[in-house]
Tab-separated table of C-alpha atoms in Angstrom:
chain	number	residue	atom	x	y	z
A	1	ARG	CA	0.156	-0.177	-0.608
A	2	VAL	CA	2.815	2.385	0.619
A	3	ALA	CA	4.644	1.812	-2.542
A	4	GLN	CA	1.257	2.494	-4.604
A	5	GLU	CA	0.982	6.087	-2.846
A	6	ASP	CA	4.628	7.077	-3.372
A	7	PRO	CA	7.391	4.937	-5.865
A	8	TRP	CA	10.029	6.260	-3.502
A	9	PHE	CA	9.256	3.808	-1.226
A	10	GLY	CA	8.375	0.807	-3.098
A	11	THR	CA	11.657	1.087	-4.785
A	12	ARG	CA	13.556	1.225	-2.055
A	13	VAL	CA	11.895	-1.487	-0.928
A	14	GLU	CA	12.261	-3.478	-3.869
A	15	ASN	CA	16.331	-3.092	-3.535
A	16	VAL	CA	16.423	-3.876	-0.071
A	17	LEU	CA	15.055	-7.056	-0.609
A	18	LYS	CA	17.555	-7.641	-4.234
A	19	SER	CA	20.050	-6.984	-1.985
A	20	MET	CA	18.662	-9.823	0.638
A	21	GLY	CA	19.203	-12.614	-1.887
A	22	ALA	CA	15.283	-12.051	-2.626
A	23	LYS	CA	13.686	-12.705	-6.199
A	24	VAL	CA	10.937	-9.577	-5.935
A	25	VAL	CA	7.568	-10.203	-8.500
A	26	LEU	CA	4.990	-7.958	-9.190
A	27	GLY	CA	1.850	-7.577	-11.253
A	28	LYS	CA	1.715	-11.577	-11.183
A	29	THR	CA	-1.637	-13.295	-10.266
A	30	VAL	CA	-0.504	-16.058	-7.333
A	31	LYS	CA	-2.501	-19.377	-8.130
A	32	GLU	CA	-0.925	-21.362	-5.018
A	33	VAL	CA	1.431	-21.160	-2.395
A	34	SER	CA	2.799	-24.699	-1.623
A	35	ALA	CA	6.200	-25.940	0.782
A	36	GLU	CA	7.820	-26.234	-3.034
A	37	GLY	CA	7.352	-22.569	-3.926
A	38	VAL	CA	4.479	-20.409	-5.785
A	39	SER	CA	2.651	-20.934	-8.972
A	40	PHE	CA	1.439	-17.717	-11.362
A	41	ASP	CA	0.621	-17.475	-14.482
A	42	GLY	CA	1.813	-20.161	-15.503
A	43	GLU	CA	5.141	-20.318	-13.885
A	44	PHE	CA	6.754	-21.609	-11.279
A	45	MET	CA	9.015	-20.321	-9.073
A	46	PRO	CA	11.007	-23.068	-6.158
A	47	SER	CA	11.519	-21.200	-3.264
A	48	LYS	CA	11.687	-22.440	0.321
A	49	PHE	CA	10.658	-19.112	1.866
A	50	VAL	CA	7.647	-17.209	0.371
A	51	VAL	CA	6.351	-13.961	1.479
A	52	TRP	CA	3.757	-12.773	-0.271
A	53	ALA	CA	2.929	-9.215	-0.090
A	54	ALA	CA	-0.866	-8.803	-1.881
A	55	GLY	CA	-3.476	-6.774	-1.278
A	56	LEU	CA	-5.662	-6.914	2.227
A	57	GLU	CA	-9.433	-7.987	2.384
A	58	ALA	CA	-11.596	-7.584	5.405
A	59	THR	CA	-12.846	-10.948	6.656
A	60	GLU	CA	-15.948	-11.447	5.045
A	61	VAL	CA	-18.827	-11.024	7.712
A	62	GLU	CA	-22.629	-11.940	6.551
A	63	LEU	CA	-24.789	-9.506	7.921
A	64	LEU	CA	-28.325	-10.204	8.074
A	65	SER	CA	-30.732	-7.160	7.768
A	66	LYS	CA	-33.945	-5.074	6.048
A	67	ASN	CA	-31.886	-2.245	4.807
A	68	GLU	CA	-29.201	-2.070	2.415
A	69	VAL	CA	-25.888	-1.924	3.628
A	70	LYS	CA	-23.136	-1.180	1.181
A	71	ARG	CA	-19.807	-1.732	0.748
A	72	GLU	CA	-16.578	-0.729	-0.723
A	73	VAL	CA	-16.103	-3.171	-3.519
A	74	LYS	CA	-12.159	-4.152	-4.120
A	75	SER	CA	-11.348	-4.600	-0.050
A	76	LYS	CA	-15.163	-5.665	0.940
A	77	ARG	CA	-15.281	-3.234	4.239
A	78	PHE	CA	-18.569	-1.783	5.391
A	79	LEU	CA	-18.759	1.870	3.677
A	80	VAL	CA	-19.370	4.239	7.063
A	81	ASN	CA	-20.411	7.838	7.611
A	82	ASP	CA	-18.518	10.519	9.334
A	83	PHE	CA	-19.484	8.853	12.898
A	84	LEU	CA	-18.882	5.328	12.002
A	85	GLN	CA	-22.069	4.635	11.699
A	86	LEU	CA	-23.383	2.171	9.102
A	87	GLU	CA	-25.514	4.410	6.904
A	88	ASN	CA	-29.058	2.687	7.689
A	89	TYR	CA	-28.164	1.783	10.489
A	90	PRO	CA	-27.517	4.841	13.246
A	91	LYS	CA	-26.764	3.042	16.366
A	92	VAL	CA	-24.436	-0.095	14.440
A	93	PHE	CA	-21.469	1.421	14.484
A	94	VAL	CA	-18.178	-0.922	12.448
A	95	VAL	CA	-14.075	0.466	13.211
A	96	GLY	CA	-10.653	-1.156	12.267
A	97	ASP	CA	-10.732	-3.837	9.373
A	98	GLN	CA	-13.883	-3.867	8.523
A	99	ALA	CA	-15.102	-0.193	8.291
A	100	ALA	CA	-14.018	1.700	4.927
A	101	LYS	CA	-14.353	5.398	5.861
A	102	ILE	CA	-13.348	8.429	3.187
A	103	ASP	CA	-10.564	10.614	3.650
A	104	LYS	CA	-12.405	13.930	2.522
A	105	LYS	CA	-8.471	15.340	2.671
A	106	SER	CA	-7.676	12.232	-0.778
A	107	GLY	CA	-10.770	11.323	-1.846
A	108	GLY	CA	-9.268	7.391	-0.856
A	109	PHE	CA	-10.330	5.198	1.878
A	110	TYR	CA	-8.372	5.556	5.221
A	111	PRO	CA	-5.812	2.037	4.895
A	112	MET	CA	-6.384	-0.542	7.241
A	113	ARG	CA	-3.530	-0.155	10.066
A	114	ALA	CA	-3.884	-0.455	13.593
A	115	GLN	CA	-3.386	3.638	14.378
A	116	PHE	CA	-6.938	3.855	12.576
A	117	ALA	CA	-8.812	1.164	14.807
A	118	VAL	CA	-7.815	2.162	17.663
A	119	ARG	CA	-8.794	5.888	17.016
A	120	GLU	CA	-11.987	4.571	15.482
A	121	GLY	CA	-12.576	2.855	19.027
A	122	ARG	CA	-11.809	4.871	21.180
A	123	LEU	CA	-14.004	7.684	18.831
A	124	VAL	CA	-17.086	5.038	18.928
A	125	ALA	CA	-16.881	4.465	22.740
A	126	ARG	CA	-17.885	8.540	23.142
A	127	ASN	CA	-20.536	8.578	20.158
A	128	ILE	CA	-22.438	5.760	21.926
A	129	LYS	CA	-21.680	7.381	24.966
A	130	ALA	CA	-23.500	10.403	23.599
A	131	LEU	CA	-26.369	8.516	21.588
A	132	ILE	CA	-27.121	7.427	25.397
A	133	THR	CA	-26.682	10.553	26.885
A	134	SER	CA	-28.579	12.318	23.930
A	135	GLY	CA	-25.214	14.342	23.140
A	136	SER	CA	-23.843	15.191	19.588
A	137	LEU	CA	-21.679	12.696	18.127
A	138	GLU	CA	-18.216	13.256	17.492
A	139	GLU	CA	-16.860	13.373	13.511
A	140	PHE	CA	-13.626	10.502	12.927
A	141	LYS	CA	-10.720	12.765	11.783
A	142	TRP	CA	-7.294	11.690	11.078
A	143	GLN	CA	-3.607	14.118	10.679
A	144	ASP	CA	-1.213	10.974	9.753
A	145	ALA	CA	1.981	11.723	11.166
A	146	GLY	CA	3.718	8.659	8.747
A	147	PHE	CA	4.880	5.721	9.577
A	148	ILE	CA	8.203	3.539	10.021
A	149	MET	CA	8.520	0.169	8.188
A	150	SER	CA	11.837	-1.841	8.926
A	151	LEU	CA	13.380	-3.719	6.574
A	152	GLY	CA	16.137	-5.676	8.463
A	153	ARG	CA	18.806	-4.441	10.453
A	154	ARG	CA	20.154	-1.283	10.424
A	155	LYS	CA	17.576	-1.224	7.342
A	156	ALA	CA	13.972	0.959	7.116
A	157	LEU	CA	12.077	3.422	5.418
A	158	ALA	CA	9.867	6.051	7.582
A	159	LYS	CA	7.793	8.903	6.543
A	160	ILE	CA	7.445	11.339	9.305
A	161	PHE	CA	5.920	14.428	9.654
A	162	GLY	CA	6.083	14.466	5.605
A	163	PHE	CA	9.702	13.353	5.794
A	164	LYS	CA	11.013	10.579	4.082
A	165	MET	CA	14.074	9.130	5.912
A	166	PHE	CA	15.849	5.682	4.446
A	167	GLY	CA	18.344	3.564	5.713
A	168	GLN	CA	20.098	3.776	9.508
A	169	THR	CA	18.399	6.903	10.292
A	170	ALA	CA	15.216	5.629	10.052
A	171	TRP	CA	16.506	2.168	11.742
A	172	TRP	CA	17.001	4.418	14.594
A	173	ILE	CA	13.977	6.090	15.132
A	174	HIS	CA	12.037	2.619	14.797
A	175	ARG	CA	14.316	1.383	16.893
A	176	ALA	CA	13.906	4.479	19.561
A	177	ILE	CA	10.166	4.578	19.160
A	178	HIS	CA	9.846	0.528	19.701
A	179	LEU	CA	11.722	0.585	22.845
């Protein structure tokens, strides 16, 4: 997902993986992953270790309802309003990987990341309390401070408050944050 948003990151991740001896395959449809390797698009690549970084999809949840419940087509997440409620069910809130909330700045959906789920959960708790006490609901708003991605010893990528970093500097920041 990060590489889709900014090719700078994708290029660096690919270069690091290749420098570690990994074969990076992009744009192929995986048919099968087995103990022997990976089958894709009529090819077989033998491997003892496979890392598959494909798109995310929400866990399928069967929902029985009288009213329509809309889902985002690609990820199968439930479409929610600014308060994280289902459109036709104002007393039903959805958070985390199941919630498809539109980012008003980008026009896309917020990504499926733990930081969102935690903040969504806290907001929904306040909104449920507001419903019970006849208070006002709060909108979910996100100000992304960035991310850090470890790529192994002394290798990392980071985007913090708009600044991109790569290598040991990003790795040390990653270590400091996770101590």
